[in-house]
Amino acid sequence: MEIKRVCIIGAGIMGSGIAQLVSTHGYAVNLVDLSDDILKNAKNSIEKNLERHYVARDKMTKDQAGLILNSIHTMIEIEEAIKDVDLIIEAVFEDMELKTNLMAKLDSLCEKNIILASNTSSLSISDMASQSKNQERIVGIHFFNPAPVMKLIELIKGKNTSDETLQIAKDFSKKLDKRVVIVKDSPGFVTSRLIYTMCNEAIKMKEEGLASTEDIDVACKMAFNFPMGPLELSDLVGLDVYQHIGEYLAMEFGKKYKPSPLIDKMVERNYLGRKTNKGFYEYN
Ligand code: CAA
Ligand code: NAD
């Protein structure tokens, strides 16, 4: 099966990054979100990224960037956005009920040969597929932030995901020039279980006053050669995303995974990181 057109649902940090990645690899994209304002912001951010990271560095001409941008069609109605697509990737909030209902809706609306993928960080693909009839076509395609840059895709095979679906997801990921790993459907998979646990521990250290924000980050960057410290990284991912991952891991694996109270406090104050211009650091 050849994938030509991709629908991406959710145009936040990940949805817009995935749209940028997929469109620069030659796929037409239908990008969906709840409002025109969100979609406009997403397209603006893709336009800025194409200019800054490709055109300004002579990796792409202005015309090529324009064509890529024009290949991303923004829309609000899911029914319209799923027409003529071969693959749908959902990147809505990390919420099991929302994602399960969305999968069931997509499953009831789409022809059987369309692949339905979730970019969830942590949630069970099998549970998310539980209300859908054609569970064999549902798979986890886990991208990393920033999606155009990070070299890995973690594929998750749910209880009923078919080998054929997994293979299509693998071929698609490779066409995006990503390295693929295949992981069982376990909470947080390999990557989020590890990165969340490390960042949550660093946030607990910050809460204990063990060291300053900067020193915690510098310690990790210089001791382990990490590109970002755990607090900077938490701001990049979003404190709300970590809160959802932590609550889910705690429910599935036990309370040692509970988010630090500082995560809860920051989410309550809307200090979500880069997306709200304030987290452990300030942005503008
Ligand atoms: N689009 C296209 N290219 C981009 C880009 C974008 N949005 N952002 C950066 N780039 C490119 C730059 O042009 C640059 O390219 P060259 O190598 O050709 O020079 C390269 O990426 C590096 O970017 P910068 O020089 O601007 O910045 P940097 O060197 O400080 O790197 C970073 C930025 C890639 C974000 C780096 O700090 C990093 O790797 N941080 C860690 C990110 C990480 O761990 N992500 C995973 C989070 S966990 C997750 O995503 C899963 C989950 O479910 C929560
Ligand atoms: P985000 O908050 O930036 O974006 C989510 C978007 O989904 C919002 O724009 C919201 O309006 C939209 N949305 C919500 N309900 C919708 C619906 N019913 N229909 C259409 N759009 C809807 O979140 P994000 O950080 O992009 O995360 C999205 C998903 O990707 C989550 O499952 C998250 O766990 C996962 N993920 C996040 C990261 C990260 O670093 N932030 C990395 C990998 C995976």
Short mmCIF file of C-alpha atoms and ligand atoms in Angstrom, two decimals:
data_model
loop_
_atom_site.label_atom_id
_atom_site.label_comp_id
_atom_site.label_asym_id
_atom_site.label_seq_id
_atom_site.Cartn_x
_atom_site.Cartn_y
_atom_site.Cartn_z
CA MET A 1 0.00 0.00 0.00
CA GLU A 2 1.41 3.40 -0.97
CA ILE A 3 0.70 6.33 1.31
CA LYS A 4 0.15 9.59 -0.56
CA ARG A 5 -2.02 11.80 1.62
CA VAL A 6 -1.89 11.97 5.40
CA CYS A 7 -4.44 13.45 7.78
CA ILE A 8 -3.10 14.77 11.08
CA ILE A 9 -5.58 15.49 13.86
CA GLY A 10 -4.34 17.98 16.45
CA ALA A 11 -2.19 20.91 15.31
CA GLY A 12 -0.36 21.60 18.58
CA ILE A 13 3.37 21.12 19.17
CA MET A 14 3.45 17.59 17.79
CA GLY A 15 0.74 17.82 15.15
CA SER A 16 2.33 20.87 13.53
CA GLY A 17 5.82 19.31 13.76
CA ILE A 18 4.58 16.07 12.19
CA ALA A 19 2.80 18.06 9.45
CA GLN A 20 6.07 19.87 8.70
CA LEU A 21 8.04 16.62 8.64
CA VAL A 22 5.56 14.71 6.50
CA SER A 23 5.00 17.54 3.99
CA THR A 24 8.74 18.11 3.51
CA HIS A 25 8.95 14.41 2.56
CA GLY A 26 6.48 14.90 -0.29
CA TYR A 27 3.17 13.87 1.29
CA ALA A 28 0.05 16.01 1.02
CA VAL A 29 -1.37 16.79 4.46
CA ASN A 30 -4.81 17.57 5.84
CA LEU A 31 -4.24 19.18 9.23
CA VAL A 32 -7.18 19.34 11.63
CA ASP A 33 -7.82 21.17 14.89
CA LEU A 34 -10.70 22.71 16.79
CA SER A 35 -10.38 26.34 15.65
CA ASP A 36 -9.12 28.47 12.77
CA ASP A 37 -6.85 30.38 15.17
CA ILE A 38 -5.02 27.22 16.26
CA LEU A 39 -4.63 26.14 12.63
CA LYS A 40 -3.37 29.58 11.62
CA ASN A 41 -0.76 29.50 14.41
CA ALA A 42 0.34 26.02 13.35
CA LYS A 43 0.80 27.10 9.72
CA ASN A 44 2.66 30.24 10.79
CA SER A 45 5.03 28.21 12.90
CA ILE A 46 5.66 25.75 10.04
CA GLU A 47 6.29 28.67 7.67
CA LYS A 48 8.79 30.22 10.11
CA ASN A 49 10.57 26.90 10.59
CA LEU A 50 10.87 26.29 6.84
CA GLU A 51 12.29 29.78 6.40
CA ARG A 52 14.69 29.61 9.37
CA HIS A 53 15.93 26.04 9.09
CA TYR A 54 15.90 25.47 5.32
CA VAL A 55 15.50 28.59 3.13
CA ALA A 56 17.84 30.84 5.15
CA ARG A 57 20.44 28.06 5.12
CA ASP A 58 20.16 27.35 1.39
CA LYS A 59 18.76 23.88 2.03
CA MET A 60 15.58 24.75 0.12
CA THR A 61 14.44 27.54 -2.21
CA LYS A 62 11.65 29.95 -1.30
CA ASP A 63 9.52 28.37 -4.05
CA GLN A 64 10.04 24.88 -2.62
CA ALA A 65 9.07 26.12 0.83
CA GLY A 66 5.94 27.71 -0.69
CA LEU A 67 4.97 24.44 -2.38
CA ILE A 68 5.43 22.52 0.86
CA LEU A 69 3.33 25.02 2.77
CA ASN A 70 0.62 24.84 0.10
CA SER A 71 0.54 21.05 0.40
CA ILE A 72 -0.73 21.44 3.99
CA HIS A 73 -4.50 21.97 3.97
CA THR A 74 -5.99 23.07 7.26
CA MET A 75 -9.53 22.14 8.24
CA ILE A 76 -11.88 21.82 11.17
CA GLU A 77 -14.31 19.15 9.95
CA ILE A 78 -12.93 15.63 10.41
CA GLU A 79 -15.39 14.26 7.83
CA GLU A 80 -13.86 16.54 5.20
CA ALA A 81 -10.26 15.94 6.31
CA ILE A 82 -10.36 12.15 6.02
CA LYS A 83 -11.47 12.17 2.36
CA ASP A 84 -8.84 10.59 0.06
CA VAL A 85 -6.25 10.03 2.80
CA ASP A 86 -4.35 6.77 3.31
CA LEU A 87 -3.12 7.34 6.85
CA ILE A 88 -4.52 9.30 9.81
CA ILE A 89 -2.25 10.26 12.70
CA GLU A 90 -3.92 11.63 15.80
CA ALA A 91 -1.95 14.05 17.98
CA VAL A 92 -4.68 15.39 20.29
CA PHE A 93 -4.30 15.82 24.08
CA GLU A 94 -2.91 12.85 26.04
CA ASP A 95 -6.33 11.71 27.26
CA MET A 96 -7.52 8.11 26.94
CA GLU A 97 -11.23 8.88 26.67
CA LEU A 98 -10.69 11.56 24.02
CA LYS A 99 -8.39 9.32 21.97
CA THR A 100 -10.61 6.20 22.31
CA ASN A 101 -13.69 8.13 21.15
CA LEU A 102 -11.74 9.70 18.30
CA MET A 103 -10.43 6.30 17.13
CA ALA A 104 -13.96 4.83 17.23
CA LYS A 105 -15.28 7.78 15.23
CA LEU A 106 -12.50 7.49 12.65
CA ASP A 107 -12.99 3.73 12.46
CA SER A 108 -16.69 4.15 11.73
CA LEU A 109 -16.09 6.87 9.11
CA CYS A 110 -13.09 5.51 7.19
CA GLU A 111 -12.73 2.83 4.53
CA LYS A 112 -11.14 -0.32 5.99
CA ASN A 113 -7.82 0.12 4.18
CA ILE A 114 -7.01 3.44 5.88
CA ILE A 115 -4.44 3.13 8.65
CA LEU A 116 -5.27 4.82 11.97
CA ALA A 117 -2.25 5.82 14.06
CA SER A 118 -1.82 7.45 17.43
CA ASN A 119 1.13 9.62 18.46
CA THR A 120 0.38 8.96 22.13
CA SER A 121 3.36 9.26 24.49
CA SER A 122 2.20 6.63 26.91
CA LEU A 123 -1.36 5.34 26.53
CA SER A 124 -2.23 1.75 25.61
CA ILE A 125 -2.91 1.36 21.88
CA SER A 126 -5.04 -1.75 22.59
CA ASP A 127 -7.25 0.13 25.06
CA MET A 128 -7.50 3.09 22.69
CA ALA A 129 -8.67 0.70 19.96
CA SER A 130 -11.14 -1.11 22.23
CA GLN A 131 -14.25 0.71 20.94
CA SER A 132 -13.30 0.28 17.28
CA LYS A 133 -14.45 -2.57 15.03
CA ASN A 134 -11.36 -2.78 12.80
CA GLN A 135 -8.66 -2.88 15.45
CA GLU A 136 -6.14 -4.52 13.11
CA ARG A 137 -5.54 -1.15 11.40
CA ILE A 138 -4.78 0.77 14.60
CA VAL A 139 -1.11 1.30 15.52
CA GLY A 140 1.10 3.59 17.61
CA ILE A 141 3.47 5.84 15.63
CA HIS A 142 5.34 7.73 18.33
CA PHE A 143 7.27 10.76 17.06
CA PHE A 144 9.69 12.82 19.16
CA ASN A 145 9.78 16.54 19.72
CA PRO A 146 10.83 18.39 17.55
CA ALA A 147 9.40 15.92 15.04
CA PRO A 148 11.31 17.26 12.01
CA VAL A 149 14.64 16.85 13.83
CA MET A 150 14.55 13.82 16.12
CA LYS A 151 15.75 10.70 14.36
CA LEU A 152 13.62 8.03 16.03
CA ILE A 153 10.09 6.70 15.62
CA GLU A 154 8.83 4.20 18.20
CA LEU A 155 6.16 1.93 16.71
CA ILE A 156 3.70 0.26 19.06
CA LYS A 157 1.87 -2.92 18.14
CA GLY A 158 -1.43 -3.18 19.95
CA LYS A 159 -3.03 -6.52 20.89
CA ASN A 160 -4.93 -6.63 17.59
CA THR A 161 -2.66 -4.57 15.30
CA SER A 162 -2.02 -6.66 12.19
CA ASP A 163 1.49 -7.39 10.89
CA GLU A 164 0.47 -5.70 7.66
CA THR A 165 -0.44 -2.45 9.48
CA LEU A 166 2.84 -2.54 11.39
CA GLN A 167 4.77 -3.04 8.15
CA ILE A 168 3.01 -0.09 6.47
CA ALA A 169 3.80 2.09 9.51
CA LYS A 170 7.43 0.92 9.37
CA ASP A 171 7.78 1.63 5.63
CA PHE A 172 6.20 5.07 6.10
CA SER A 173 8.53 5.93 9.03
CA LYS A 174 11.57 4.92 6.97
CA LYS A 175 10.41 7.15 4.10
CA LEU A 176 10.57 9.99 6.65
CA ASP A 177 14.25 9.05 7.17
CA LYS A 178 13.66 7.90 10.72
CA ARG A 179 15.19 4.97 12.58
CA VAL A 180 12.41 2.66 13.78
CA VAL A 181 12.10 0.62 16.96
CA ILE A 182 9.17 -1.71 17.64
CA VAL A 183 7.89 -1.87 21.19
CA LYS A 184 5.19 -3.83 23.01
CA ASP A 185 2.07 -2.02 24.12
CA SER A 186 3.19 -1.21 27.68
CA PRO A 187 2.54 2.10 29.53
CA GLY A 188 5.02 4.75 28.37
CA PHE A 189 6.59 2.18 25.99
CA VAL A 190 10.42 2.41 26.20
CA THR A 191 11.04 6.10 25.71
CA SER A 192 8.38 7.98 27.70
CA ARG A 193 8.68 5.66 30.70
CA LEU A 194 12.39 6.51 30.87
CA ILE A 195 12.38 10.23 29.99
CA TYR A 196 9.39 11.02 32.20
CA THR A 197 10.96 9.16 35.16
CA MET A 198 14.22 11.06 34.79
CA CYS A 199 12.57 14.47 34.35
CA ASN A 200 10.12 13.84 37.22
CA GLU A 201 13.08 13.01 39.49
CA ALA A 202 14.86 16.22 38.42
CA ILE A 203 11.68 18.20 39.15
CA LYS A 204 11.56 16.61 42.63
CA MET A 205 15.19 17.75 43.14
CA LYS A 206 14.20 21.29 42.14
CA GLU A 207 11.32 21.11 44.62
CA GLU A 208 13.68 19.92 47.37
CA GLY A 209 15.99 22.87 46.62
CA LEU A 210 18.88 20.50 45.89
CA ALA A 211 20.24 22.87 43.23
CA SER A 212 19.06 25.76 41.06
CA THR A 213 17.14 25.17 37.83
CA GLU A 214 20.21 26.10 35.78
CA ASP A 215 22.57 23.92 37.83
CA ILE A 216 20.33 20.85 37.56
CA ASP A 217 20.28 21.32 33.78
CA VAL A 218 23.99 22.09 33.47
CA ALA A 219 24.84 19.05 35.65
CA CYS A 220 22.94 16.71 33.35
CA LYS A 221 24.15 18.31 30.13
CA MET A 222 27.80 18.21 31.16
CA ALA A 223 27.80 14.96 33.12
CA PHE A 224 25.95 12.93 30.51
CA ASN A 225 26.43 14.92 27.30
CA PHE A 226 22.66 15.48 27.01
CA PRO A 227 21.65 18.18 24.49
CA MET A 228 19.21 19.63 27.04
CA GLY A 229 18.87 19.41 30.81
CA PRO A 230 15.76 17.70 32.23
CA LEU A 231 14.06 20.96 33.22
CA GLU A 232 14.62 22.57 29.81
CA LEU A 233 13.35 19.36 28.27
CA SER A 234 10.24 19.40 30.48
CA ASP A 235 9.52 22.90 29.16
CA LEU A 236 9.93 21.63 25.59
CA VAL A 237 7.62 18.63 26.08
CA GLY A 238 5.05 20.49 28.21
CA LEU A 239 4.32 20.06 31.93
CA ASP A 240 0.71 19.11 31.08
CA VAL A 241 1.95 16.23 28.91
CA TYR A 242 4.21 15.01 31.75
CA GLN A 243 1.32 15.26 34.21
CA HIS A 244 -0.82 13.01 31.98
CA ILE A 245 2.01 10.54 31.41
CA GLY A 246 2.80 10.41 35.15
CA GLU A 247 -0.82 9.91 36.22
CA TYR A 248 -1.21 7.11 33.69
CA LEU A 249 2.06 5.37 34.67
CA ALA A 250 1.11 5.65 38.37
CA MET A 251 -2.29 4.10 37.65
CA GLU A 252 -0.71 1.23 35.72
CA PHE A 253 2.58 0.64 37.60
CA GLY A 254 2.15 2.15 41.07
CA LYS A 255 2.55 5.41 42.94
CA LYS A 256 6.32 5.80 42.57
CA TYR A 257 5.52 7.20 39.10
CA LYS A 258 3.17 9.92 40.44
CA PRO A 259 4.02 13.37 39.09
CA SER A 260 5.90 15.59 41.52
CA PRO A 261 3.55 18.07 43.28
CA LEU A 262 5.51 20.82 41.52
CA ILE A 263 4.25 19.52 38.15
CA ASP A 264 0.65 19.74 39.42
CA LYS A 265 1.28 23.26 40.75
CA MET A 266 2.81 24.45 37.48
CA VAL A 267 -0.04 22.99 35.41
CA GLU A 268 -2.59 24.65 37.70
CA ARG A 269 -0.87 28.01 37.11
CA ASN A 270 -0.67 27.38 33.34
CA TYR A 271 3.15 27.33 33.50
CA LEU A 272 3.26 24.58 30.90
CA GLY A 273 6.66 25.41 29.41
CA ARG A 274 7.38 26.84 25.96
CA LYS A 275 3.78 26.57 24.78
CA THR A 276 2.63 29.14 27.38
CA ASN A 277 5.94 31.08 27.38
CA LYS A 278 6.60 30.11 30.99
CA GLY A 279 7.75 26.94 32.67
CA PHE A 280 11.04 26.45 34.50
CA TYR A 281 12.31 29.21 32.21
CA GLU A 282 10.65 32.19 30.52
CA TYR A 283 10.26 32.44 26.74
CA ASN A 284 8.94 35.14 24.44
N1 CAA B 1 12.47 22.20 11.87
C1 CAA B 1 13.52 21.85 11.11
N2 CAA B 1 14.78 21.82 11.56
C2 CAA B 1 14.99 22.19 12.83
C3 CAA B 1 13.95 22.57 13.69
C4 CAA B 1 12.65 22.56 13.16
N3 CAA B 1 11.58 22.88 13.92
N4 CAA B 1 14.47 22.88 14.90
C5 CAA B 1 15.80 22.68 14.81
N5 CAA B 1 16.11 22.27 13.56
C6 CAA B 1 17.44 21.92 13.04
C7 CAA B 1 18.40 23.12 12.98
O1 CAA B 1 18.31 23.80 11.75
C8 CAA B 1 19.74 22.44 13.14
O2 CAA B 1 20.10 21.86 11.91
P1 CAA B 1 21.65 21.50 11.54
O3 CAA B 1 22.02 20.31 12.38
O4 CAA B 1 21.63 21.20 10.10
O5 CAA B 1 22.45 22.70 11.90
C9 CAA B 1 19.43 21.30 14.13
O6 CAA B 1 18.04 21.03 13.99
C10 CAA B 1 19.72 21.68 15.57
O7 CAA B 1 18.95 22.83 15.93
P2 CAA B 1 19.53 24.16 16.60
O8 CAA B 1 20.95 24.36 16.16
O9 CAA B 1 18.55 25.27 16.36
O10 CAA B 1 19.45 23.89 18.15
P3 CAA B 1 20.17 22.84 19.05
O11 CAA B 1 21.45 22.34 18.47
O12 CAA B 1 20.18 23.49 20.37
O13 CAA B 1 19.15 21.61 19.05
C11 CAA B 1 17.29 20.37 19.77
C12 CAA B 1 17.82 21.75 19.41
C13 CAA B 1 17.29 19.48 18.53
C14 CAA B 1 15.86 20.56 20.27
C15 CAA B 1 18.23 19.74 20.86
O14 CAA B 1 18.35 20.62 21.95
C16 CAA B 1 17.72 18.42 21.37
O15 CAA B 1 17.92 17.37 20.75
N6 CAA B 1 17.05 18.43 22.57
C17 CAA B 1 16.49 17.24 23.15
C18 CAA B 1 15.15 16.95 22.51
C19 CAA B 1 14.53 15.68 23.02
O16 CAA B 1 15.04 14.97 23.86
N7 CAA B 1 13.33 15.38 22.49
C20 CAA B 1 12.55 14.27 22.91
C21 CAA B 1 11.58 14.68 24.00
S1 CAA B 1 10.58 13.34 24.60
C22 CAA B 1 9.44 13.15 23.38
O17 CAA B 1 9.36 13.87 22.42
C23 CAA B 1 8.48 12.00 23.52
C24 CAA B 1 7.28 12.19 24.32
O18 CAA B 1 6.33 11.46 24.08
C25 CAA B 1 7.19 13.18 25.41
P1 NAD B 2 -0.69 20.20 22.38
O1 NAD B 2 -1.48 20.57 23.56
O2 NAD B 2 0.41 21.10 21.93
O3 NAD B 2 -1.66 19.98 21.12
C1 NAD B 2 -2.83 19.19 21.16
C2 NAD B 2 -3.77 19.76 20.10
O4 NAD B 2 -4.89 18.87 19.96
C3 NAD B 2 -4.35 21.14 20.50
O5 NAD B 2 -4.07 22.07 19.48
C4 NAD B 2 -5.86 20.87 20.63
O6 NAD B 2 -6.67 21.96 20.25
C5 NAD B 2 -6.02 19.68 19.69
N1 NAD B 2 -7.24 18.90 19.95
C6 NAD B 2 -7.73 18.48 21.14
N2 NAD B 2 -8.87 17.77 20.94
C7 NAD B 2 -9.09 17.75 19.60
C8 NAD B 2 -10.10 17.18 18.77
N3 NAD B 2 -11.11 16.50 19.29
N4 NAD B 2 -10.01 17.36 17.43
C9 NAD B 2 -8.99 18.06 16.89
N5 NAD B 2 -7.99 18.61 17.62
C10 NAD B 2 -8.05 18.45 18.96
O7 NAD B 2 -0.13 18.74 22.67
P2 NAD B 2 1.15 18.00 22.06
O8 NAD B 2 2.30 18.24 22.94
O9 NAD B 2 1.23 18.29 20.61
O10 NAD B 2 0.73 16.47 22.28
C11 NAD B 2 -0.17 15.82 21.41
C12 NAD B 2 0.01 14.32 21.55
O11 NAD B 2 1.36 13.97 21.21
C13 NAD B 2 -0.22 13.79 22.97
O12 NAD B 2 -0.77 12.51 22.89
C14 NAD B 2 1.19 13.73 23.53
O13 NAD B 2 1.33 12.82 24.58
C15 NAD B 2 1.97 13.28 22.31
N6 NAD B 2 3.40 13.61 22.29
C16 NAD B 2 3.82 14.80 22.82
C17 NAD B 2 5.18 15.11 22.74
C18 NAD B 2 5.71 16.42 23.26
O14 NAD B 2 6.93 16.54 23.42
N7 NAD B 2 4.88 17.41 23.55
C19 NAD B 2 6.09 14.22 22.14
C20 NAD B 2 5.59 13.02 21.58
C21 NAD B 2 4.24 12.72 21.68
#
